[in-house]
Coordinates of C-alpha atoms in Angstrom, one line a residue:
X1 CA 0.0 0.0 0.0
X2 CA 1.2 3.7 -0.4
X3 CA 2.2 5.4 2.8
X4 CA 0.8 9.0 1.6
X5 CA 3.2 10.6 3.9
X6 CA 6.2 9.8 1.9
X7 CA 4.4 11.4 -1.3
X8 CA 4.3 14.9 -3.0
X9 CA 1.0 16.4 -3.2
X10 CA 0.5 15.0 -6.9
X11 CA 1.4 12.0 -5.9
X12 CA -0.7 11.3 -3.1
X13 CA -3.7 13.3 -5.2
X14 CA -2.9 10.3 -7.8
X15 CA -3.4 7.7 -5.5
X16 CA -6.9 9.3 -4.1
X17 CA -8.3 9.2 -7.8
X18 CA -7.4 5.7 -8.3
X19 CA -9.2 4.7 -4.7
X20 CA -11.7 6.9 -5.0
X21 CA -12.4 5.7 -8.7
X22 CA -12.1 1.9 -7.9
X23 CA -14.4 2.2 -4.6
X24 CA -17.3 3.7 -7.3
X25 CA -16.9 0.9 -9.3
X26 CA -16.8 -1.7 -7.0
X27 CA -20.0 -0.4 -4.6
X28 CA -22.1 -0.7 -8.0
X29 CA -20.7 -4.2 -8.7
X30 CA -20.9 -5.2 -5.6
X31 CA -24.2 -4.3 -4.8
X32 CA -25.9 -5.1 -8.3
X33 CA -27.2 -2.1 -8.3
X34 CA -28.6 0.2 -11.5
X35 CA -26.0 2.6 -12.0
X36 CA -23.4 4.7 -13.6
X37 CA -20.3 6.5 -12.5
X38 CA -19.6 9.9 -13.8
X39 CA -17.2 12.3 -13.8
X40 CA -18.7 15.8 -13.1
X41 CA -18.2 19.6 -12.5
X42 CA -19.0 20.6 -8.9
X43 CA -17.7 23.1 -6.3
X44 CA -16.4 21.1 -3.5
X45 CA -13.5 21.5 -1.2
X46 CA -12.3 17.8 -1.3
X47 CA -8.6 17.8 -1.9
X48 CA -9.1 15.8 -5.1
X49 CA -12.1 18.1 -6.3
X50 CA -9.8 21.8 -6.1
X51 CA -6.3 19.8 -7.3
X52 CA -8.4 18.2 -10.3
X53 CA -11.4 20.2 -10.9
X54 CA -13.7 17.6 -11.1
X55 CA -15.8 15.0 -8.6
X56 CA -17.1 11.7 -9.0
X57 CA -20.8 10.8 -8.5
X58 CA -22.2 7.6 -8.7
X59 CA -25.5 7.4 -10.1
X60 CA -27.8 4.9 -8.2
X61 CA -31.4 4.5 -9.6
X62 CA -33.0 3.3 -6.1
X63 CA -33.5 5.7 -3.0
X64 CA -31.1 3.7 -0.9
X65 CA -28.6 1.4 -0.8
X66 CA -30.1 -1.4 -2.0
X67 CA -28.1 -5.1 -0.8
X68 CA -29.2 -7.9 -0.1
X69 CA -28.3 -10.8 2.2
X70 CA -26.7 -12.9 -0.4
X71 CA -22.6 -13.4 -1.2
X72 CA -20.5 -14.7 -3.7
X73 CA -17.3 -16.4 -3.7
X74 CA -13.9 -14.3 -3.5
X75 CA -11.0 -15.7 -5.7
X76 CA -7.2 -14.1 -5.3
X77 CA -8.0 -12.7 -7.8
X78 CA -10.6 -10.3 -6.3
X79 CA -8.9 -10.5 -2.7
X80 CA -5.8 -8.5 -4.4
X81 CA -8.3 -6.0 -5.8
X82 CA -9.6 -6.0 -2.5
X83 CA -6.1 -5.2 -0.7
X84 CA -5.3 -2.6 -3.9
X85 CA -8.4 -0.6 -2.3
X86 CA -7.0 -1.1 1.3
X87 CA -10.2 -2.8 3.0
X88 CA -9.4 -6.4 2.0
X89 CA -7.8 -7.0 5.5
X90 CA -11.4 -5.7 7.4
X91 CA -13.0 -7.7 5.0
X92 CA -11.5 -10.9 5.9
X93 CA -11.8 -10.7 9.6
X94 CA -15.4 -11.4 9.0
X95 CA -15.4 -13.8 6.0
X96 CA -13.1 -17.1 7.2
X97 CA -11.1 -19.1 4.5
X98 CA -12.7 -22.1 2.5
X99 CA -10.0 -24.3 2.3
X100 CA -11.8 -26.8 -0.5
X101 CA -14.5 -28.6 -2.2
X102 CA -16.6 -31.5 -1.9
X103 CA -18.5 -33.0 -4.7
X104 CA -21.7 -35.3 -3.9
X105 CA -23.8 -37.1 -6.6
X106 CA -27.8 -35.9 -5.4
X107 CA -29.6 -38.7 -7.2
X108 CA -27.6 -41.1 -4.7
X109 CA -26.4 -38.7 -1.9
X110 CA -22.8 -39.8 -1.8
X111 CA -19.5 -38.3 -2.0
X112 CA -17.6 -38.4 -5.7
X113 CA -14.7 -35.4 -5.1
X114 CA -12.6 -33.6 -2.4
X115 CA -10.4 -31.1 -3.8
X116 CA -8.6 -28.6 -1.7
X117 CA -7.6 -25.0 -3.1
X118 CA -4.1 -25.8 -3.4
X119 CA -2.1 -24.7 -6.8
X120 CA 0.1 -28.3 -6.9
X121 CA 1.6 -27.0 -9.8
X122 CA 3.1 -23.9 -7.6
X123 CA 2.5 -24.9 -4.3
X124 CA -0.1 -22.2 -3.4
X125 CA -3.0 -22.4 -1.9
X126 CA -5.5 -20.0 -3.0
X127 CA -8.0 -17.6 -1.2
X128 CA -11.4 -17.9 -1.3
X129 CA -13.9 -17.0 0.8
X130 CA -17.5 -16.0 0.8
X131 CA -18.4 -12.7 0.9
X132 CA -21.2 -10.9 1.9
X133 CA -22.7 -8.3 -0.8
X134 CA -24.4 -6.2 2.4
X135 CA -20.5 -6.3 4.2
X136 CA -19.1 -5.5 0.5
X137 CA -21.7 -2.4 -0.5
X138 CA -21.7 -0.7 3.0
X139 CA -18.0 -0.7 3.9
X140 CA -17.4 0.9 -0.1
X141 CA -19.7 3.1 0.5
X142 CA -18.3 4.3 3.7
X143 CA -15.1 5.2 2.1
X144 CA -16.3 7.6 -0.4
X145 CA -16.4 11.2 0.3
X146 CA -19.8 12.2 1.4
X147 CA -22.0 13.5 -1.5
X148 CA -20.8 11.0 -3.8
X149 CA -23.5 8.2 -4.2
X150 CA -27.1 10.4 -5.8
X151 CA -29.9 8.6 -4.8
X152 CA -33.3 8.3 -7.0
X153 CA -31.1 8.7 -10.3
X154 CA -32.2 6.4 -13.0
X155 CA -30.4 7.3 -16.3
X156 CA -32.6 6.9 -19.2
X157 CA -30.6 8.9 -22.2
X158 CA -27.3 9.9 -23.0
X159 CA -26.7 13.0 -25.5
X160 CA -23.0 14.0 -27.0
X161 CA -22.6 17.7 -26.3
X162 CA -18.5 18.2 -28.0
X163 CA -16.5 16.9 -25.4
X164 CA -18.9 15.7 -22.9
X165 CA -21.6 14.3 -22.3
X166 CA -25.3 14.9 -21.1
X167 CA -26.8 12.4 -18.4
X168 CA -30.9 12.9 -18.6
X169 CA -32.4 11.3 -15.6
X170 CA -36.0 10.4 -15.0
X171 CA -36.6 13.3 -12.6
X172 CA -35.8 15.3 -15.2
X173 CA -32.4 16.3 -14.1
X174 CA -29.4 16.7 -16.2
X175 CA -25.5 15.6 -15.8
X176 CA -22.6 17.1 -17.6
X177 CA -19.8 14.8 -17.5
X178 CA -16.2 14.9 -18.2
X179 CA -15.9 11.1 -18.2
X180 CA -18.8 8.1 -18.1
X181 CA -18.7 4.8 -16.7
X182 CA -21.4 2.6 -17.2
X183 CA -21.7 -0.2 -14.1
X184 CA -25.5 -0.5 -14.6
X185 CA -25.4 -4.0 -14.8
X186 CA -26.8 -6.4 -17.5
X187 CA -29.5 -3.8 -18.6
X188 CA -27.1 -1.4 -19.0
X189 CA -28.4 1.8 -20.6
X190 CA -24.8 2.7 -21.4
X191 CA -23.7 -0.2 -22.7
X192 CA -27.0 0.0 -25.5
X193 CA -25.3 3.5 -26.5
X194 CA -22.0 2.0 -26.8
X195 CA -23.9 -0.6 -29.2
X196 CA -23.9 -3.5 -27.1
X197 CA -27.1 -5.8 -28.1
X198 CA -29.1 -6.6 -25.0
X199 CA -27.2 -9.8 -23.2
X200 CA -28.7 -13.2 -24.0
X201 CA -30.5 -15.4 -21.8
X202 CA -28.8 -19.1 -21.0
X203 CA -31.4 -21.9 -21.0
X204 CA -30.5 -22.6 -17.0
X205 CA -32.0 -20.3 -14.3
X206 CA -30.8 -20.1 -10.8
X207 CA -32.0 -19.8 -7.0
X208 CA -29.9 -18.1 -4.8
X209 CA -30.3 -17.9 -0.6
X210 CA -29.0 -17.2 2.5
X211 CA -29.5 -18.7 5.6
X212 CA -28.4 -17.7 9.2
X213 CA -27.8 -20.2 12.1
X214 CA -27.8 -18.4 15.6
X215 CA -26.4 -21.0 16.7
X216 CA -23.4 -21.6 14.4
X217 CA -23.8 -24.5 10.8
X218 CA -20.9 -26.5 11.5
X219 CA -20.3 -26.9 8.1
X220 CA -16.4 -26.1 8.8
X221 CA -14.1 -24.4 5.7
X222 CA -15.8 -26.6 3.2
X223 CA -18.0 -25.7 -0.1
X224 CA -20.2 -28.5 -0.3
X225 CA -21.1 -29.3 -4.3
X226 CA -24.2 -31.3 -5.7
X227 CA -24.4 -32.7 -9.5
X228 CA -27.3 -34.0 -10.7
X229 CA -29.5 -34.9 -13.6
X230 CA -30.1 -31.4 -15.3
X231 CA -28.9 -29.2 -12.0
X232 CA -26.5 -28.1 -9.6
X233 CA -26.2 -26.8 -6.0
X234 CA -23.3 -25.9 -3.7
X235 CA -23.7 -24.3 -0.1
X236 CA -20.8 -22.1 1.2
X237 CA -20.0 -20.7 4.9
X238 CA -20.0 -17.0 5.3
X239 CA -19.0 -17.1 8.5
X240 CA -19.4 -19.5 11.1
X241 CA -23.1 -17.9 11.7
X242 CA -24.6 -17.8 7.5
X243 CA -24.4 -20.0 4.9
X244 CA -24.5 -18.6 1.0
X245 CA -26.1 -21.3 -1.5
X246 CA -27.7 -21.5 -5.6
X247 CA -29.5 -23.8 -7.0
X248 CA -29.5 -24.1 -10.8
X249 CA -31.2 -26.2 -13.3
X250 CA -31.4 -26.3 -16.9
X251 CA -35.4 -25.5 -17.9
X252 CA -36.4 -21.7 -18.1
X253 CA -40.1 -22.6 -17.8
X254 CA -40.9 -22.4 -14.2
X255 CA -38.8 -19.5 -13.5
X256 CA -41.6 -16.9 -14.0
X257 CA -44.0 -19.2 -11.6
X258 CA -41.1 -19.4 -9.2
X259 CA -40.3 -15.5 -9.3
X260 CA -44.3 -14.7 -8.5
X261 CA -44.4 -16.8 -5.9
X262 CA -40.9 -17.3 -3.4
X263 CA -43.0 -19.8 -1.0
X264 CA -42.9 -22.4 -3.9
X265 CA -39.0 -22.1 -4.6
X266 CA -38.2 -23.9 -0.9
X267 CA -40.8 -26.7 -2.3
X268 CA -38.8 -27.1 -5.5
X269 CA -35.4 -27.2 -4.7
X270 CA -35.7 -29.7 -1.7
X271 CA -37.8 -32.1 -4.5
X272 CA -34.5 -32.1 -5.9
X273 CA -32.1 -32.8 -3.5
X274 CA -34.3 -35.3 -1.1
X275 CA -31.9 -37.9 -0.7
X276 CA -29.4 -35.1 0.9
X277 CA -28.2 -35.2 4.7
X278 CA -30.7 -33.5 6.7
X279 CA -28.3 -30.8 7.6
X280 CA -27.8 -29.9 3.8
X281 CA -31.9 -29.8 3.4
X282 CA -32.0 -27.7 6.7
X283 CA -30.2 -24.5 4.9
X284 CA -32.8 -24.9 2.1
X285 CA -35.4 -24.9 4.9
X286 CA -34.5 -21.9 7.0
X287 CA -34.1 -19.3 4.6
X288 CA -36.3 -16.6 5.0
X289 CA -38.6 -15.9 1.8
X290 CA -36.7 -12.0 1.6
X291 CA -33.3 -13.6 1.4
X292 CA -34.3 -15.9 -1.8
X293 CA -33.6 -14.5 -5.5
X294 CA -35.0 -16.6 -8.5
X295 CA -33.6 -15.5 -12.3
X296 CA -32.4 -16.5 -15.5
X297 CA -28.9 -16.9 -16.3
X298 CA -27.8 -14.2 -18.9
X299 CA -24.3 -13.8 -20.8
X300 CA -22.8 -11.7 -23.6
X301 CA -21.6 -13.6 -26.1
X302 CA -18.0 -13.9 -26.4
X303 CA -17.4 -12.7 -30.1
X304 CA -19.5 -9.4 -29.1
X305 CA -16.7 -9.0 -26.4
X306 CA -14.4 -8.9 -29.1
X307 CA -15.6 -6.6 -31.6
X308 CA -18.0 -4.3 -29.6
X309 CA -16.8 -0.7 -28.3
X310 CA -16.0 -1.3 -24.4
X311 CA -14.9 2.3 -24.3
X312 CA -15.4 5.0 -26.9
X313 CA -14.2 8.7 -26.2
X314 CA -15.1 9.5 -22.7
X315 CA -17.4 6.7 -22.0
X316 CA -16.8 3.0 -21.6
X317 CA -18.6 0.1 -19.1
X318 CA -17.1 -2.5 -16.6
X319 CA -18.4 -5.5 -15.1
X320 CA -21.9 -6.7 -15.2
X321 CA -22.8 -4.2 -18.1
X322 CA -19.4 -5.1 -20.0
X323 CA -19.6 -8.9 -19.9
X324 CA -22.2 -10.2 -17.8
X325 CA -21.4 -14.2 -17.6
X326 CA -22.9 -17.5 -16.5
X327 CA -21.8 -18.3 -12.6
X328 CA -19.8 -21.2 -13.3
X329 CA -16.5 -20.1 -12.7
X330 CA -17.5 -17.9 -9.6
X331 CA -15.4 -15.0 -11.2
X332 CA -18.8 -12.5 -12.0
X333 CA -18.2 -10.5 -9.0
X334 CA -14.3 -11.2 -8.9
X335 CA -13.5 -9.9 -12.6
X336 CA -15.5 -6.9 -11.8
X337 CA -13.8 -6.2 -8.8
X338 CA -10.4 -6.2 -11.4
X339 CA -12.4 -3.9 -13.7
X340 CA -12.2 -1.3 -11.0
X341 CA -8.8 -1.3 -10.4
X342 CA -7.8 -1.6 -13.5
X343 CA -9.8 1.1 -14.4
X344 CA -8.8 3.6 -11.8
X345 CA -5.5 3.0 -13.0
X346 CA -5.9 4.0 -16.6
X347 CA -7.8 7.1 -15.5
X348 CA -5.4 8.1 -12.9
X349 CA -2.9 8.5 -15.9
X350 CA -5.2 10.6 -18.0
X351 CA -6.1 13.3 -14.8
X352 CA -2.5 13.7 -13.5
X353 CA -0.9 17.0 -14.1
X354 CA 1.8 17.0 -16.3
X355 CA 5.4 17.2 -15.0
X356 CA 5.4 20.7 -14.5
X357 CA 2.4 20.7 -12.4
X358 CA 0.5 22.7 -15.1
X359 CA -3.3 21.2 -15.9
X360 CA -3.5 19.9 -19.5
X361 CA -5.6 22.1 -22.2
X362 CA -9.1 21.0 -22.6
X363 CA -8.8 19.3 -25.7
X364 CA -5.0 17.1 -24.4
X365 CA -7.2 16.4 -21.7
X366 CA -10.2 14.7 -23.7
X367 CA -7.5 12.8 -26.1
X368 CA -5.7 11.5 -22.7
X369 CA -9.1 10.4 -20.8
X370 CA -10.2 8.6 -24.9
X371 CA -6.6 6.8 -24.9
X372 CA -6.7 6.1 -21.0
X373 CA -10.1 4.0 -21.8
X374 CA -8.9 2.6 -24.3
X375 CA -6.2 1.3 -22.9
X376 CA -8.2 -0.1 -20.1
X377 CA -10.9 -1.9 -22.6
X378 CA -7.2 -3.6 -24.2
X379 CA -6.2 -4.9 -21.5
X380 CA -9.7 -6.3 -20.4
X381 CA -11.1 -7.1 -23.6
X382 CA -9.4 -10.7 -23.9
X383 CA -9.4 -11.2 -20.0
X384 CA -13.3 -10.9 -20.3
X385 CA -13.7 -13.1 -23.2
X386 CA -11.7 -15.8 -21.7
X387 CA -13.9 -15.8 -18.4
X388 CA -17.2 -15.7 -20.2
X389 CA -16.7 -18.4 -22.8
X390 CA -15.2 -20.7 -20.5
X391 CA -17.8 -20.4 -17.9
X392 CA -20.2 -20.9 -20.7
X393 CA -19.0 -24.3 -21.6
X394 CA -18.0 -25.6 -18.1
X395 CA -21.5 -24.7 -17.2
X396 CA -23.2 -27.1 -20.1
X397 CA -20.7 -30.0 -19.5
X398 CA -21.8 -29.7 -16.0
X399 CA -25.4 -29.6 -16.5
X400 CA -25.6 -32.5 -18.7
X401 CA -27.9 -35.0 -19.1
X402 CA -25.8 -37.6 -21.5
X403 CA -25.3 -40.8 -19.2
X404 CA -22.0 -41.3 -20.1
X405 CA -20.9 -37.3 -20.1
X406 CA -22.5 -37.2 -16.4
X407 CA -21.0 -40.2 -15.1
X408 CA -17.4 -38.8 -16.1
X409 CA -17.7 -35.8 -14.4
X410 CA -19.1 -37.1 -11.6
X411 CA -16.2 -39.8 -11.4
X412 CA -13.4 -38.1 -12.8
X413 CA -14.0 -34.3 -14.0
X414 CA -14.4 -32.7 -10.6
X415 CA -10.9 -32.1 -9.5
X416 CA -10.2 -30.9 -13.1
X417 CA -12.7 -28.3 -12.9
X418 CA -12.0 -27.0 -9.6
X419 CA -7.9 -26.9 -11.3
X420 CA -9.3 -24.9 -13.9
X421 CA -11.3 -22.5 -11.8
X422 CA -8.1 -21.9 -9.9
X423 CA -6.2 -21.3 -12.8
X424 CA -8.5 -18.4 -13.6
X425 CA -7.7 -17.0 -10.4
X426 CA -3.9 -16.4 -10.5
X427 CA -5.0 -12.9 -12.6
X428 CA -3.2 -9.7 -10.8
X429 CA -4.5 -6.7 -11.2
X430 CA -2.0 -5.0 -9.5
X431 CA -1.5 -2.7 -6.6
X432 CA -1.3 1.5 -6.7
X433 CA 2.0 2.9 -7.2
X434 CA 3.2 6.0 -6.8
X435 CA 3.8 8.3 -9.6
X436 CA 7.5 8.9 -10.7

């Protein structure tokens, strides 16, 4: 980490962009919500507002900060974004390590795999954890500068005005902005302007819960994994109080049924999964009817990855609204987490003063913050690709229902997958360092 004490004012004022620009990212990832990160003119007395002349607002369509009780699984990959921001260390005080995976078959309720996250190839084990979206989203937002996060601000239009560009919101307000950065999610109204068709729905569709034992799961530093004919389910410790799990199966037609009404979705899954250990049906049992999410899976298609605009001039979109994938990798929340580091980074470049200390001209300062993007959707483009295609097609070879396909994987394919998942999680995004 920097030690801002040892750093010239432009310095340190570099490394407070890149924070401040990776926390906005990652409080809209991480809480799923509808928004957009702009850069915009303002008269504040933050350091970083007078040194740079501009702020950053994050655009959030609900009235509050909208999280949920559910989690997702934390790769090193996302843990180094995680220290690069400087709250990964708070953050794992209250998420323990999961130190492995253990495969059952459902239809027979015995035990095929047990894999622990260990690299063999390096020695390594990796980190992963569960993390809480609610833990995530508030203790993001906590770190930005007050002001920061505008409430009840759905974007609906964007118009070019020269070098900016023009937010319209549904109140009727308007935003000039230096910079855009659409984080809206898979709806994403910026990533429609940037040209991106509308992400396409999987054939699968997933349940999601939480549940919370007062008196502790004793599930231990395991994430327990169930295959069978046409799904799959895994339940994952939190913390040694809350237990994260999904349920996904490969028919889209009772998912509207399910969505209108939650008291059938306990009914369903535990139909599946009968001949599991009590203690595994229990979770399914004692989750509360708020904490349970029933959707489609939706992905971009690789190729569109590719050959779309991520960025173009002073706009471009990260995570959800840049390549929205299938779960089966568990790096959704992860890559988007690297988005915002990676991002801040590139942007840090383009709003630095020049060696002199004198602020660039208008028009040197739109052509740095155009190749600054840029350069950010290069280095992501083929990173993004690579996750979404290959969570596409681990996903169908696990949710197979060829006899022979489904007895390999049950027998044989499970340490291989959780080796490739691994893999996929050696990325570094990097920590912040100080100017020269």
């Amino acid at each position: 980490m920097v030690d801002y004490g040892n750093l010239n004012k432009r310095d340190a004022v570099q490394q407070g962009v890149l924070k401040l620009w990776t926390l906005c990212i990652t409080y809209l990832e991480g809480s799923h919500a509808n928004t957009s990160t702009t850069n915009s003119f303002g008269n504040s007395t933050d350091t970083l507002d007078s040194w740079l002349g501009l702020r950053s607002l994050v655009l959030e369509s609900s009235s509050y900060l909208r999280v949920n009780r559910a989690a997702f699984t934390t790769w090193t990959n996302a843990w180094k974004a995680l220290d690069a921001l400087g709250i990964g260390n708070s953050l794992r005080a209250a998420h323990p390590r999961i130190r492995g995976l253990v495969s059952y078959a459902a239809e027979a309720g015995v035990q095929t795999a047990e894999v622990e996250y260990v690299d063999k190839s390096i020695g390594v084990e990796h980190e992963v954890r569960c993390l809480r979206r609610k833990l995530l989203a508030e203790t993001l937002s906590n770190e930005l500068p007050s002001g920061t996060i505008r409430f009840s601000s759905q974007l609906v239009s964007i118009e070019e005005l020269g070098r900016f560009k023009l937010l319209h919101l549904a109140d009727g307000t308007t935003i000039k902005t230096k910079v855009l950065i659409g984080c809206d999610g898979v709806n994403s109204e910026v990533a429609k302007w940037l040209g991106f068709k509308k992400a396409a729905f999987d054939t699968r569709c997933a349940i999601r819960g939480y549940a919370v034992y007062e008196e502790g799961h004793g599930f231990g530093d395991k994430f327990v994994n169930f295959f069978g004919e046409g799904f799959r389910s895994g339940v994952v410790p939190c913390d040694d109080n809350s237990v994260y799990w999904f349920f996904s199966w490969s028919s889209a037609t009772q998912v509207k049924e399910l969505e209108e009404n939650p008291l059938k979705i306990k009914e369903f899954v535990l139909s599946k999964l009968s001949k599991l250990p009590d203690n595994i049906k229990d979770v399914f049992r004692r989750t509360k009817v708020d904490d349970l999410v029933c959707s489609q899976l939706r992905y971009r298609a690789p190729w569109e990855i590719l050959c779309a605009d991520i960025s173009k001039d002073n706009v471009c979109v990260s995570g959800d609204a840049c390549h929205p994938m299938t779960p089966d990798l568990g790096q959704g929340a992860c890559s988007a987490l690297e988005d915002g580091v990676v991002l801040a980074k590139c942007l840090a470049e383009a709003f630095a003063r020049s060696s002199t200390g004198e602020k660039y001209s208008e028009e040197e300062g739109y052509e740095r913050i155009k190749m600054s993007l840029s350069k950010y959707a290069k280095e992501r483009r083929w990173r993004a690709f690579d996750l979404v295609s290959t969570a596409y097609v681990v996903g169908h070879l696990q949710f197979t229902t060829e006899k022979v396909i489904s007895f390999l994987r049950n027998k044989f394919l499970a340490p291989h997958l959780v080796t490739m998942l691994m893999k996929k999680a050696t990325y570094d995004c990097g920590m912040f360092q100080a100017s020269t």
